[in-house]
Amino acid sequence: MADHALPDPQAIAQTVAAAQSAEEQLVVDEHQNTAGEYEFLDYSSLVGTELEVDSTEDQDSTLGDELNSVSTSLATSVLQGNWEHGRRYHSYRTGTYFIPNDDEEKDRLELQHKIWHIVLSGRLYLAPLNLETLHDALDLGCGTGAWVMDFADAHPKCKIVGTDLSPIQPTAVPENAEFIVDDASADWAFGKKFDYIHTRSITSGIKDWDRLLKQAFDNLNPGGWVELHELHMPIKCDDGTASPNSAIIKWSVDIYEASLKFGIDMLASLKHADRLREIGFTEVQETHIKWPIGPWPKGKKEKQIGAMFQQDIAGNLKGVSQKIFTQILGQSQEEFEVFIQQAQDDMYNPKIHTYFPVDIFWAQKPF
C-alpha cells in the first residue's frame, strides 16, 4: 500500500472552463493583427518552459474548484474495432498503433487537448500564418478531432482535413472541416496541396519521420507552414526524486525500448529541426517545454497542467501500456498488473517530481 493518498480521479480529470473562455478572447484580441497575421509570440514564456518545485505541503490548494470534467460526448457510430482485455483498438491497419481508441481513450485525448490549450495560452499554433492566404490545412493523426474543430471554427474561410487511423471523430462538424480514416505513414493522395500542416502527439505511431516530413514538404504550397507538437521519452526528473530504478522511470525506459523494437524512436523529435532543414524547409523555429506529472511545481497554471497531465497519463496508464508490455516485452498479465500499479503509485506520489519533455517546431516551405 502506498503511503500517500491517491487523488480522486474525478477531481483530477478537469480543466479551467471559466478561465479558458476568458483567455480565448484575450488571446485572439492580442495576437491577431489587421494584416491577417498572428503577431510574433514570445514562446519562451510558454507554460512549462521552466519548472520550480513547490515545497508547500498542500500542492493542490491553489486548484480549488476550477477543475471540471472534460469528458466530451462524441460520435457513437464507429467501426467495431478489435477488443483485447476490455479495451478497443483500431482495426484499420491493425497493429500500427498500440493505444486504444475507445471512449476512455477519447476522454483522455480530450483532456490532453485542454492541456495544450493552457500551455499555448489559448493559441492553436505558433507558426506566423498569413490568414489572408490560408485556404487549406491538414491535421495528421487528429484523434478525436478537437483541434480540427477549433481550427475550423477559428478560420471559417479555410478548409481543414483531419486524418486518423480510428474513426472516433464527431459527425456534426463545421462545413469547412472533414475527417478521413488514413495512415499518415502511407503514401499521401489528397489531390490538393495545403497552406498549413499540423501534427500533435503522433510520435508513438510514426516509424519514418524523414518520409513523413518529405511528404509534408511536397504537399505544401510555396510559403506554406508545417508545425509539429510532440512529446518524447524517456521522461525526466531534474532533482533526483525519481531514481533510475524507480518504477516510473523504468516504465518510461521500457516504453522507449519496446518502441525501438517496433521500429519507432520515441526520441525522434530531438532531430526534427535538422530534418526540416535537410528536407528544404526554411525559417525553422523550435521551443522546448516541460509537462509536469502531478501538481508539484510552483505556479497556478503549472499546477493545473500537472494535475491534468497526471490524470492523462497515470489515470490511463494501464490502457496505454497493456499491449506494449504484454505483446512486445512479453510480460505476463500478472507481472504487468503489479508493475503498472507501482508506476502509477509513483506518478501520484507528490514527493516524486517527473515531467515529459515537449518539443514544438514550425518551418516554412520556400516561396
Coordinates of N, CA, C and O in Angstrom, one line a residue, residues 82-209:
N82 N -11.0 -3.8 -32.7 CA -10.5 -5.0 -32.1 C -10.5 -4.9 -30.6 O -10.0 -3.9 -30.1
W83 N -11.1 -5.8 -29.9 CA -11.2 -5.8 -28.4 C -10.2 -6.7 -27.8 O -10.1 -7.9 -28.1
E84 N -9.4 -6.2 -26.8 CA -8.5 -7.0 -26.0 C -8.5 -6.5 -24.6 O -8.3 -5.3 -24.4
H85 N -8.6 -7.4 -23.6 CA -8.5 -7.0 -22.2 C -9.5 -5.9 -21.9 O -9.3 -5.0 -21.1
G86 N -10.7 -6.0 -22.6 CA -11.7 -5.0 -22.3 C -11.5 -3.6 -22.9 O -12.3 -2.7 -22.6
R87 N -10.5 -3.5 -23.8 CA -10.3 -2.2 -24.4 C -10.3 -2.4 -26.0 O -10.0 -3.4 -26.5
R88 N -10.8 -1.3 -26.6 CA -11.0 -1.4 -28.1 C -9.8 -0.7 -28.8 O -9.4 0.4 -28.4
Y89 N -9.3 -1.4 -29.8 CA -8.2 -0.8 -30.6 C -8.6 -0.7 -32.1 O -9.6 -1.3 -32.5
H90 N -7.9 0.2 -32.8 CA -8.3 0.4 -34.2 C -8.2 -0.9 -35.1 O -7.3 -1.7 -34.8
S91 N -9.0 -1.0 -36.1 CA -9.0 -2.1 -36.9 C -8.4 -1.8 -38.3 O -8.1 -2.7 -39.1
Y92 N -8.3 -0.5 -38.7 CA -7.7 -0.1 -39.9 C -6.2 -0.2 -39.8 O -5.6 0.4 -38.9
R93 N -5.5 -1.0 -40.6 CA -4.0 -1.2 -40.5 C -3.7 -1.7 -39.1 O -2.9 -1.1 -38.4
T94 N -4.4 -2.8 -38.7 CA -4.2 -3.4 -37.4 C -2.7 -3.6 -37.0 O -1.9 -4.1 -37.8
G95 N -2.4 -3.2 -35.8 CA -1.0 -3.4 -35.3 C -0.1 -2.2 -35.5 O 1.0 -2.2 -35.1
T96 N -0.6 -1.2 -36.2 CA 0.2 0.0 -36.5 C 0.4 0.9 -35.2 O 1.4 1.5 -35.1
Y97 N -0.6 0.8 -34.4 CA -0.7 1.7 -33.2 C -1.2 0.9 -32.0 O -2.1 0.2 -32.1
F98 N -0.5 1.0 -30.8 CA -0.8 0.2 -29.7 C -1.6 0.8 -28.6 O -1.7 0.2 -27.5
I99 N -2.2 1.9 -28.9 CA -3.0 2.6 -27.8 C -4.5 2.5 -28.2 O -4.8 2.5 -29.4
P100 N -5.4 2.2 -27.2 CA -6.8 2.0 -27.5 C -7.4 3.2 -28.2 O -6.9 4.3 -28.3
N101 N -8.7 3.0 -28.7 CA -9.4 4.1 -29.4 C -10.9 4.1 -28.8 O -11.8 4.6 -29.5
D102 N -11.1 3.6 -27.6 CA -12.4 3.5 -27.1 C -12.8 4.8 -26.4 O -12.1 5.8 -26.4
D103 N -14.0 4.8 -25.7 CA -14.5 6.0 -25.1 C -13.5 6.5 -24.0 O -13.3 7.8 -23.8
E104 N -12.9 5.6 -23.3 CA -12.0 6.0 -22.2 C -10.8 6.7 -22.8 O -10.3 7.7 -22.3
E105 N -10.3 6.3 -24.0 CA -9.2 6.9 -24.6 C -9.6 8.2 -25.2 O -8.8 9.2 -25.2
K106 N -10.8 8.3 -25.7 CA -11.3 9.6 -26.3 C -11.3 10.7 -25.2 O -11.0 11.8 -25.4
D107 N -11.8 10.3 -24.0 CA -11.8 11.2 -22.9 C -10.4 11.7 -22.6 O -10.1 12.9 -22.2
R108 N -9.4 10.7 -22.6 CA -8.0 11.1 -22.3 C -7.5 12.1 -23.3 O -6.8 13.1 -23.0
L109 N -7.8 11.9 -24.6 CA -7.4 12.8 -25.7 C -8.0 14.2 -25.5 O -7.4 15.2 -25.8
E110 N -9.3 14.2 -25.1 CA -10.0 15.5 -24.9 C -9.3 16.2 -23.8 O -9.1 17.5 -23.8
L111 N -8.9 15.5 -22.7 CA -8.2 16.1 -21.6 C -6.9 16.7 -22.1 O -6.5 17.8 -21.7
Q112 N -6.2 15.9 -22.9 CA -4.9 16.4 -23.4 C -5.0 17.7 -24.3 O -4.2 18.6 -24.3
H113 N -6.2 17.7 -25.0 CA -6.4 18.9 -25.8 C -6.6 20.2 -24.9 O -6.1 21.2 -25.3
K114 N -7.2 20.0 -23.7 CA -7.3 21.1 -22.8 C -6.0 21.5 -22.2 O -5.7 22.7 -22.0
I115 N -5.1 20.5 -22.0 CA -3.7 20.9 -21.6 C -3.0 21.7 -22.6 O -2.4 22.7 -22.2
W116 N -3.1 21.3 -23.8 CA -2.4 22.1 -24.9 C -3.0 23.5 -24.9 O -2.2 24.5 -25.1
H117 N -4.3 23.7 -24.7 CA -4.9 25.0 -24.7 C -4.3 25.9 -23.7 O -4.0 27.1 -23.9
I118 N -4.1 25.4 -22.5 CA -3.5 26.2 -21.4 C -2.0 26.4 -21.7 O -1.5 27.6 -21.5
V119 N -1.3 25.4 -22.1 CA 0.2 25.6 -22.4 C 0.4 26.7 -23.5 O 1.3 27.5 -23.3
L120 N -0.4 26.7 -24.5 CA -0.2 27.6 -25.6 C -1.0 28.9 -25.4 O -1.2 29.7 -26.3
S121 N -1.5 29.2 -24.2 CA -2.3 30.4 -23.8 C -3.4 30.6 -24.8 O -3.7 31.7 -25.2
G122 N -4.1 29.5 -25.1 CA -5.3 29.6 -26.0 C -5.0 29.6 -27.5 O -6.0 29.5 -28.2
R123 N -3.8 29.6 -27.9 CA -3.5 29.6 -29.3 C -3.6 28.2 -29.8 O -3.3 27.2 -29.1
L124 N -3.8 28.0 -31.1 CA -3.9 26.7 -31.7 C -2.6 26.4 -32.4 O -2.3 25.2 -32.7
Y125 N -1.7 27.3 -32.6 CA -0.5 27.1 -33.3 C 0.4 28.3 -33.1 O 0.0 29.4 -32.6
L126 N 1.7 28.1 -33.4 CA 2.7 29.2 -33.2 C 3.3 29.7 -34.5 O 3.9 30.8 -34.5
A127 N 3.1 29.0 -35.6 CA 3.6 29.5 -36.9 C 2.9 30.8 -37.2 O 1.7 31.0 -37.0
P128 N 3.6 31.7 -37.9 CA 3.1 33.0 -38.3 C 2.3 32.9 -39.5 O 2.7 33.4 -40.6
L129 N 1.1 32.3 -39.5 CA 0.3 32.0 -40.7 C -0.3 33.3 -41.2 O -0.7 34.2 -40.4
N130 N -0.3 33.5 -42.5 CA -1.0 34.6 -43.2 C -2.4 34.2 -43.4 O -2.7 33.4 -44.3
L131 N -3.3 34.8 -42.6 CA -4.7 34.3 -42.7 C -5.4 34.7 -44.0 O -6.4 34.1 -44.3
E132 N -4.8 35.7 -44.7 CA -5.4 36.1 -46.0 C -5.2 35.0 -47.1 O -5.9 34.9 -48.0
T133 N -4.1 34.3 -46.9 CA -3.8 33.2 -47.9 C -3.9 31.8 -47.4 O -3.5 30.9 -48.0
L134 N -4.6 31.7 -46.3 CA -4.8 30.4 -45.6 C -6.1 29.8 -46.2 O -7.2 30.2 -45.7
H135 N -6.0 28.8 -47.1 CA -7.2 28.2 -47.7 C -7.4 26.7 -47.4 O -8.5 26.3 -47.3
D136 N -6.2 26.0 -47.2 CA -6.3 24.5 -47.0 C -5.3 24.1 -45.9 O -4.2 24.5 -45.9
A137 N -5.8 23.4 -44.9 CA -5.0 22.9 -43.8 C -5.2 21.4 -43.6 O -6.2 20.8 -44.0
L138 N -4.2 20.8 -43.0 CA -4.2 19.3 -42.8 C -3.7 19.0 -41.4 O -2.7 19.6 -40.9
D139 N -4.4 18.2 -40.6 CA -4.0 17.7 -39.3 C -3.8 16.2 -39.4 O -4.8 15.5 -39.6
L140 N -2.6 15.8 -39.1 CA -2.3 14.3 -39.2 C -2.4 13.7 -37.9 O -1.9 14.2 -36.9
G141 N -3.1 12.6 -37.8 CA -3.3 11.9 -36.5 C -4.2 12.7 -35.6 O -3.8 13.0 -34.5
C142 N -5.3 13.1 -36.1 CA -6.2 14.1 -35.4 C -6.9 13.6 -34.2 O -7.5 14.4 -33.4
G143 N -6.9 12.3 -33.9 CA -7.5 11.8 -32.7 C -9.0 12.0 -32.7 O -9.7 11.7 -33.6
T144 N -9.5 12.7 -31.6 CA -10.9 13.0 -31.5 C -11.4 14.1 -32.4 O -12.6 14.4 -32.5
G145 N -10.4 14.8 -33.0 CA -10.8 15.9 -33.9 C -11.0 17.2 -33.2 O -11.4 18.2 -33.8
A146 N -10.7 17.3 -31.9 CA -10.9 18.5 -31.1 C -10.1 19.7 -31.7 O -10.7 20.8 -31.9
W147 N -8.8 19.5 -32.0 CA -8.1 20.6 -32.6 C -8.6 21.0 -33.9 O -8.7 22.2 -34.3
V148 N -9.0 20.1 -34.8 CA -9.5 20.4 -36.1 C -10.8 21.2 -36.0 O -11.0 22.2 -36.7
M149 N -11.7 20.8 -35.1 CA -12.9 21.6 -34.9 C -12.6 23.0 -34.4 O -13.2 23.9 -34.9
D150 N -11.7 23.2 -33.5 CA -11.4 24.5 -33.0 C -10.7 25.3 -34.2 O -11.0 26.5 -34.3
F151 N -9.9 24.7 -35.0 CA -9.2 25.4 -36.1 C -10.3 25.8 -37.1 O -10.2 26.9 -37.6
A152 N -11.2 24.9 -37.4 CA -12.2 25.2 -38.4 C -13.1 26.4 -37.9 O -13.4 27.2 -38.7
D153 N -13.4 26.4 -36.7 CA -14.3 27.5 -36.1 C -13.5 28.8 -36.2 O -14.1 29.9 -36.4
A154 N -12.2 28.7 -35.9 CA -11.4 30.0 -35.8 C -11.1 30.5 -37.2 O -10.9 31.7 -37.4
H155 N -11.1 29.6 -38.2 CA -10.8 30.0 -39.6 C -11.8 29.5 -40.6 O -11.6 28.6 -41.3
P156 N -13.0 30.1 -40.6 CA -14.1 29.6 -41.4 C -13.8 29.6 -42.9 O -14.5 28.9 -43.7
K157 N -12.9 30.4 -43.4 CA -12.6 30.5 -44.8 C -11.5 29.5 -45.2 O -11.2 29.4 -46.4
C158 N -11.0 28.7 -44.3 CA -10.0 27.7 -44.6 C -10.6 26.3 -44.4 O -11.3 26.0 -43.4
K159 N -10.4 25.5 -45.4 CA -10.9 24.1 -45.4 C -9.8 23.2 -44.7 O -8.6 23.3 -45.0
I160 N -10.2 22.4 -43.7 CA -9.2 21.6 -43.0 C -9.6 20.2 -43.0 O -10.8 19.8 -42.8
V161 N -8.7 19.3 -43.2 CA -8.8 17.9 -43.3 C -8.1 17.3 -42.1 O -6.9 17.6 -41.8
G162 N -8.8 16.4 -41.3 CA -8.1 15.7 -40.2 C -8.1 14.2 -40.6 O -9.1 13.6 -41.0
T163 N -6.9 13.6 -40.4 CA -6.8 12.2 -40.7 C -6.4 11.4 -39.4 O -5.8 11.9 -38.5
D164 N -6.9 10.1 -39.3 CA -6.5 9.3 -38.2 C -6.8 7.8 -38.6 O -7.6 7.6 -39.5
L165 N -6.1 6.9 -37.9 CA -6.4 5.5 -38.1 C -7.8 5.1 -37.6 O -8.3 4.1 -38.0
S166 N -8.3 5.9 -36.6 CA -9.6 5.5 -36.0 C -10.6 6.5 -36.3 O -10.4 7.7 -36.1
P167 N -11.8 6.1 -36.7 CA -12.9 7.0 -36.9 C -13.7 7.4 -35.7 O -14.8 7.0 -35.4
I168 N -13.0 8.1 -34.8 CA -13.6 8.4 -33.5 C -14.0 9.9 -33.4 O -14.2 10.4 -32.3
Q169 N -14.1 10.6 -34.5 CA -14.4 12.0 -34.5 C -15.9 12.2 -34.5 O -16.7 11.3 -34.9
P170 N -16.4 13.4 -34.2 CA -17.8 13.6 -34.2 C -18.4 13.7 -35.6 O -17.6 13.9 -36.6
T171 N -19.7 13.5 -35.7 CA -20.3 13.5 -37.0 C -20.8 14.9 -37.4 O -20.9 15.3 -38.5
A172 N -21.1 15.7 -36.4 CA -21.6 17.1 -36.6 C -20.4 18.0 -36.5 O -19.8 18.2 -35.5
V173 N -19.9 18.4 -37.7 CA -18.7 19.2 -37.8 C -19.0 20.5 -38.6 O -19.9 20.6 -39.4
P174 N -18.1 21.5 -38.5 CA -18.2 22.7 -39.3 C -18.2 22.4 -40.8 O -17.6 21.4 -41.2
E175 N -18.8 23.2 -41.6 CA -18.8 22.9 -43.0 C -17.4 22.9 -43.6 O -17.2 22.2 -44.7
N176 N -16.5 23.6 -43.0 CA -15.1 23.6 -43.6 C -14.2 22.6 -43.0 O -13.0 22.6 -43.2
A177 N -14.7 21.6 -42.3 CA -13.9 20.5 -41.7 C -14.3 19.2 -42.2 O -15.5 19.0 -42.5
E178 N -13.3 18.3 -42.4 CA -13.6 17.0 -42.9 C -12.7 16.0 -42.2 O -11.5 16.3 -42.0
F179 N -13.2 14.8 -41.9 CA -12.3 13.8 -41.3 C -12.3 12.5 -42.2 O -13.3 12.1 -42.7
I180 N -11.1 11.9 -42.3 CA -11.0 10.7 -43.1 C -10.1 9.7 -42.4 O -9.2 10.1 -41.6
V181 N -10.4 8.4 -42.5 CA -9.5 7.4 -42.0 C -8.4 7.2 -42.9 O -8.5 6.8 -44.1
D182 N -7.2 7.4 -42.4 CA -6.0 7.3 -43.2 C -4.8 7.1 -42.3 O -4.8 7.5 -41.2
D183 N -3.7 6.6 -42.9 CA -2.4 6.4 -42.2 C -1.4 7.4 -42.7 O -1.1 7.4 -43.9
A184 N -1.0 8.3 -41.8 CA -0.1 9.4 -42.2 C 1.3 8.8 -42.7 O 2.0 9.5 -43.4
S185 N 1.6 7.5 -42.3 CA 2.8 6.9 -42.8 C 2.8 6.4 -44.2 O 3.8 6.1 -44.8
A186 N 1.6 6.2 -44.7 CA 1.4 5.7 -46.1 C 1.6 6.8 -47.1 O 1.8 8.0 -46.7
D187 N 1.4 6.5 -48.4 CA 1.5 7.5 -49.4 C 0.3 8.4 -49.3 O -0.8 8.0 -49.2
W188 N 0.6 9.7 -49.4 CA -0.5 10.7 -49.4 C -1.1 10.8 -50.8 O -0.4 10.9 -51.8
A189 N -2.4 11.0 -50.8 CA -3.1 11.1 -52.1 C -4.4 12.0 -51.8 O -5.5 11.6 -52.0
F190 N -4.1 13.3 -51.4 CA -5.2 14.2 -51.1 C -5.8 14.9 -52.3 O -6.8 15.5 -52.3
G191 N -5.0 14.9 -53.4 CA -5.5 15.6 -54.6 C -5.4 17.1 -54.6 O -5.9 17.8 -55.5
K192 N -4.7 17.6 -53.5 CA -4.5 19.0 -53.5 C -3.4 19.3 -52.5 O -2.9 18.4 -51.8
K193 N -2.9 20.5 -52.5 CA -1.8 20.9 -51.6 C -2.4 21.8 -50.5 O -3.5 22.4 -50.6
F194 N -1.6 22.0 -49.5 CA -2.0 22.7 -48.3 C -1.2 23.9 -48.0 O 0.0 24.0 -48.4
D195 N -1.8 24.8 -47.2 CA -1.0 26.0 -46.7 C -0.5 25.8 -45.3 O 0.4 26.6 -44.9
Y196 N -1.0 24.8 -44.6 CA -0.6 24.5 -43.3 C -0.8 23.1 -43.0 O -1.9 22.5 -43.2
I197 N 0.2 22.4 -42.4 CA 0.2 21.0 -42.0 C 0.6 20.9 -40.5 O 1.6 21.5 -40.1
H198 N -0.2 20.2 -39.7 CA -0.1 20.2 -38.3 C 0.0 18.8 -37.7 O -0.7 17.9 -38.2
T199 N 0.8 18.5 -36.8 CA 0.8 17.2 -36.0 C 0.9 17.5 -34.5 O 1.4 18.6 -34.1
R200 N 0.3 16.6 -33.8 CA 0.3 16.7 -32.3 C 0.3 15.3 -31.7 O -0.6 14.6 -31.9
S201 N 1.4 15.0 -31.0 CA 1.5 13.8 -30.2 C 1.3 12.5 -31.1 O 0.5 11.6 -30.7
I202 N 2.0 12.5 -32.2 CA 1.9 11.3 -33.1 C 3.2 10.5 -33.1 O 3.3 9.5 -33.9
T203 N 4.1 10.9 -32.3 CA 5.4 10.2 -32.3 C 5.3 8.7 -32.1 O 6.0 7.9 -32.8
S204 N 4.4 8.2 -31.3 CA 4.3 6.8 -31.0 C 3.7 6.0 -32.1 O 3.7 4.8 -32.1
G205 N 3.3 6.7 -33.2 CA 2.8 6.0 -34.4 C 3.6 6.1 -35.7 O 3.2 5.7 -36.7
I206 N 4.7 6.8 -35.6 CA 5.5 7.2 -36.8 C 6.9 6.5 -36.8 O 7.7 6.7 -35.9
K207 N 7.1 5.6 -37.8 CA 8.4 4.9 -37.9 C 9.4 5.7 -38.7 O 10.6 5.6 -38.4
D208 N 9.0 6.4 -39.7 CA 9.9 7.1 -40.6 C 9.5 8.6 -40.7 O 8.7 9.0 -41.6
W209 N 10.1 9.4 -39.9 CA 9.8 10.8 -39.9 C 10.4 11.5 -41.1 O 9.8 12.5 -41.6

